[in-house]
XYZ file of C-alpha atoms in Angstrom:
211
model
C -65.786 -24.450 -29.448
C -62.226 -24.804 -30.684
C -62.091 -28.376 -29.455
C -65.210 -29.211 -31.430
C -63.688 -27.740 -34.592
C -60.477 -29.653 -33.969
C -62.384 -32.871 -33.432
C -64.180 -32.542 -36.758
C -61.133 -31.291 -38.628
C -59.299 -34.510 -37.755
C -62.051 -36.654 -39.284
C -62.458 -37.715 -42.882
C -65.617 -36.700 -44.761
C -67.265 -40.151 -44.424
C -66.514 -40.095 -40.682
C -68.059 -36.637 -40.350
C -71.193 -37.740 -42.202
C -71.420 -40.842 -39.999
C -71.159 -38.773 -36.818
C -73.888 -36.394 -38.026
C -76.184 -39.289 -38.976
C -75.541 -40.998 -35.627
C -76.409 -37.751 -33.854
C -79.647 -37.371 -35.796
C -80.612 -40.995 -35.126
C -79.841 -40.565 -31.411
C -82.007 -37.454 -31.243
C -84.831 -39.272 -33.042
C -84.628 -42.211 -30.624
C -84.619 -39.858 -27.629
C -87.644 -38.052 -29.078
C -89.512 -41.335 -29.536
C -88.679 -42.452 -25.991
C -89.778 -39.071 -24.621
C -93.029 -39.217 -26.595
C -93.732 -42.726 -25.291
C -93.254 -41.739 -21.671
C -95.338 -38.582 -22.181
C -98.178 -40.639 -23.668
C -97.939 -43.101 -20.771
C -98.105 -40.205 -18.308
C -101.252 -38.832 -19.984
C -102.802 -42.319 -19.918
C -101.900 -42.765 -16.235
C -103.263 -39.317 -15.369
C -106.506 -40.066 -17.225
C -106.945 -43.335 -15.325
C -106.203 -41.808 -11.949
C -107.649 -38.333 -12.195
C -110.480 -38.799 -14.709
C -112.065 -41.930 -13.317
C -115.843 -42.253 -13.518
C -117.467 -42.606 -10.105
C -120.943 -44.138 -9.898
C -122.844 -44.154 -6.601
C -126.020 -46.096 -5.838
C -126.057 -45.695 -2.044
C -129.285 -43.747 -1.712
C -128.760 -43.407 2.053
C -126.054 -40.861 1.129
C -128.303 -39.111 -1.411
C -127.626 -35.602 -0.063
C -123.875 -36.116 -0.546
C -124.466 -36.096 -4.318
C -127.675 -34.151 -4.935
C -128.796 -30.725 -3.744
C -127.443 -27.711 -1.889
C -125.768 -29.786 0.824
C -123.872 -32.081 -1.531
C -120.139 -32.590 -1.176
C -117.868 -29.937 -2.654
C -117.017 -31.635 -5.949
C -120.723 -32.217 -6.631
C -122.082 -28.889 -5.415
C -121.784 -26.566 -8.401
C -123.566 -28.453 -11.223
C -122.872 -25.503 -13.569
C -125.819 -23.495 -12.231
C -128.448 -26.033 -13.289
C -131.621 -26.275 -11.169
C -131.112 -29.491 -9.263
C -133.992 -28.557 -6.958
C -136.243 -30.404 -9.397
C -134.958 -33.464 -7.509
C -136.358 -34.044 -4.007
C -134.456 -32.173 -1.312
C -133.931 -35.395 0.651
C -135.065 -38.998 0.894
C -137.640 -39.553 3.618
C -138.663 -42.800 5.309
C -142.039 -42.742 3.579
C -140.527 -42.587 0.073
C -140.051 -45.924 -1.711
C -136.880 -45.553 -3.767
C -136.988 -47.909 -6.753
C -133.778 -46.766 -8.453
C -130.917 -44.397 -7.746
C -127.674 -43.784 -9.589
C -125.311 -40.828 -9.688
C -122.210 -40.727 -11.892
C -119.457 -38.130 -11.698
C -116.722 -37.735 -14.303
C -114.171 -34.963 -14.610
C -111.916 -35.393 -17.663
C -111.396 -31.609 -17.916
C -114.712 -30.143 -16.742
C -117.059 -31.873 -14.312
C -119.923 -33.925 -15.792
C -122.864 -35.455 -13.949
C -125.429 -38.096 -14.897
C -128.014 -39.098 -12.314
C -131.499 -40.526 -11.941
C -133.875 -41.330 -9.111
C -137.193 -43.150 -9.257
C -139.537 -42.835 -6.289
C -142.936 -44.382 -5.644
C -145.044 -42.147 -3.402
C -148.195 -42.644 -1.408
C -151.200 -41.109 -3.162
C -151.175 -38.067 -0.894
C -147.428 -37.494 -1.227
C -147.665 -38.025 -4.979
C -150.216 -35.264 -5.375
C -148.117 -32.947 -3.190
C -145.040 -33.684 -5.280
C -146.910 -33.082 -8.534
C -147.970 -29.684 -7.239
C -144.375 -28.850 -6.289
C -143.074 -29.827 -9.710
C -145.768 -27.900 -11.570
C -144.331 -24.783 -9.914
C -140.799 -25.509 -11.163
C -139.232 -24.665 -14.536
C -140.877 -25.739 -17.751
C -138.175 -24.611 -20.189
C -138.260 -25.126 -23.912
C -136.149 -28.175 -24.650
C -137.050 -29.456 -28.106
C -134.177 -29.010 -30.510
C -131.555 -28.883 -27.762
C -129.172 -31.847 -27.870
C -131.214 -33.187 -30.802
C -134.230 -33.745 -28.501
C -137.534 -34.109 -30.360
C -139.938 -34.847 -27.507
C -140.752 -36.622 -24.275
C -139.555 -40.155 -23.508
C -141.881 -42.788 -24.923
C -144.739 -43.522 -22.495
C -143.658 -40.722 -20.142
C -144.730 -37.123 -19.572
C -142.493 -34.271 -18.426
C -143.497 -32.657 -15.140
C -140.693 -30.070 -14.940
C -137.527 -29.349 -16.886
C -134.555 -27.001 -16.661
C -132.678 -26.894 -19.965
C -129.554 -24.999 -20.970
C -127.897 -25.319 -24.355
C -124.455 -25.028 -22.752
C -124.867 -27.156 -19.632
C -127.512 -29.833 -20.170
C -130.840 -30.931 -18.754
C -132.528 -31.589 -15.415
C -136.085 -32.930 -15.530
C -138.789 -34.961 -13.819
C -141.076 -37.395 -15.643
C -143.950 -39.679 -14.773
C -145.195 -42.758 -16.625
C -148.385 -42.325 -18.628
C -149.769 -45.504 -17.078
C -151.448 -45.444 -13.692
C -149.250 -45.287 -10.641
C -147.591 -42.862 -8.257
C -143.965 -43.063 -9.334
C -141.829 -40.156 -10.543
C -138.366 -40.305 -12.095
C -135.892 -37.438 -11.761
C -133.043 -37.133 -14.263
C -129.995 -34.938 -14.708
C -127.437 -34.890 -17.479
C -125.245 -31.908 -16.704
C -122.250 -31.370 -18.943
C -120.351 -28.377 -20.340
C -119.746 -29.031 -24.027
C -120.228 -32.675 -24.943
C -120.697 -35.728 -22.759
C -117.473 -37.732 -22.524
C -119.136 -41.002 -21.543
C -121.610 -43.456 -23.037
C -124.982 -42.197 -21.828
C -126.831 -45.527 -22.168
C -124.458 -47.077 -19.619
C -125.322 -44.522 -16.947
C -128.924 -43.571 -17.774
C -131.539 -46.135 -18.912
C -132.786 -45.360 -22.401
C -136.406 -45.295 -21.219
C -135.626 -42.191 -19.130
C -133.850 -40.337 -21.936
C -135.718 -37.661 -23.848
C -136.629 -38.748 -27.364
C -133.607 -38.650 -29.716
C -131.436 -37.088 -27.000
C -127.789 -36.963 -28.072
C -125.255 -35.454 -25.651
C -122.196 -36.818 -27.485
C -121.473 -33.539 -29.253
C -121.612 -29.916 -28.183
C -125.016 -28.335 -28.708
C -125.283 -25.869 -31.591
């Protein structure tokens, strides 16, 4: 401490002021460099640990959907994923399948499956779905009704964790589409990119936490 006092005592006032200013500027530069590297680390971590994963390989359907799904996809925040078929059988004609997983802080899931059934299987599946949940959903996530030209067959809704539902087109046919948008809080991805608008409930907005 004495050496520091001696060092300053040997300096003129302008020199002392210059040393203090240089020290402040050095600290500011170090702070800016530290902030830059911290921001780069957060960006790198977001790219590497918060990547969106989209799967369309329906042959691995049970890896992503249902009670036998892989560990990171198994919880689904307690939502009733059993509205979806338990498995894909050889007799089911799968028209579309997509499952997206994203975990920025809390895991989020967006998935849909469209199946065309034989007439007999279609009637059996309708009966199964009629026995599932038919929760109130209007008003949650800004939803005002069913998708245009579709009717809801079953729906599990939770104001904190999202929606799982099955719909069928109002036109003739034997196809059923199953949808899940499971998210704690607000959805941190652009829904239209991962779920076709025609399968979204009317006016559905998952971009902000439900109130």
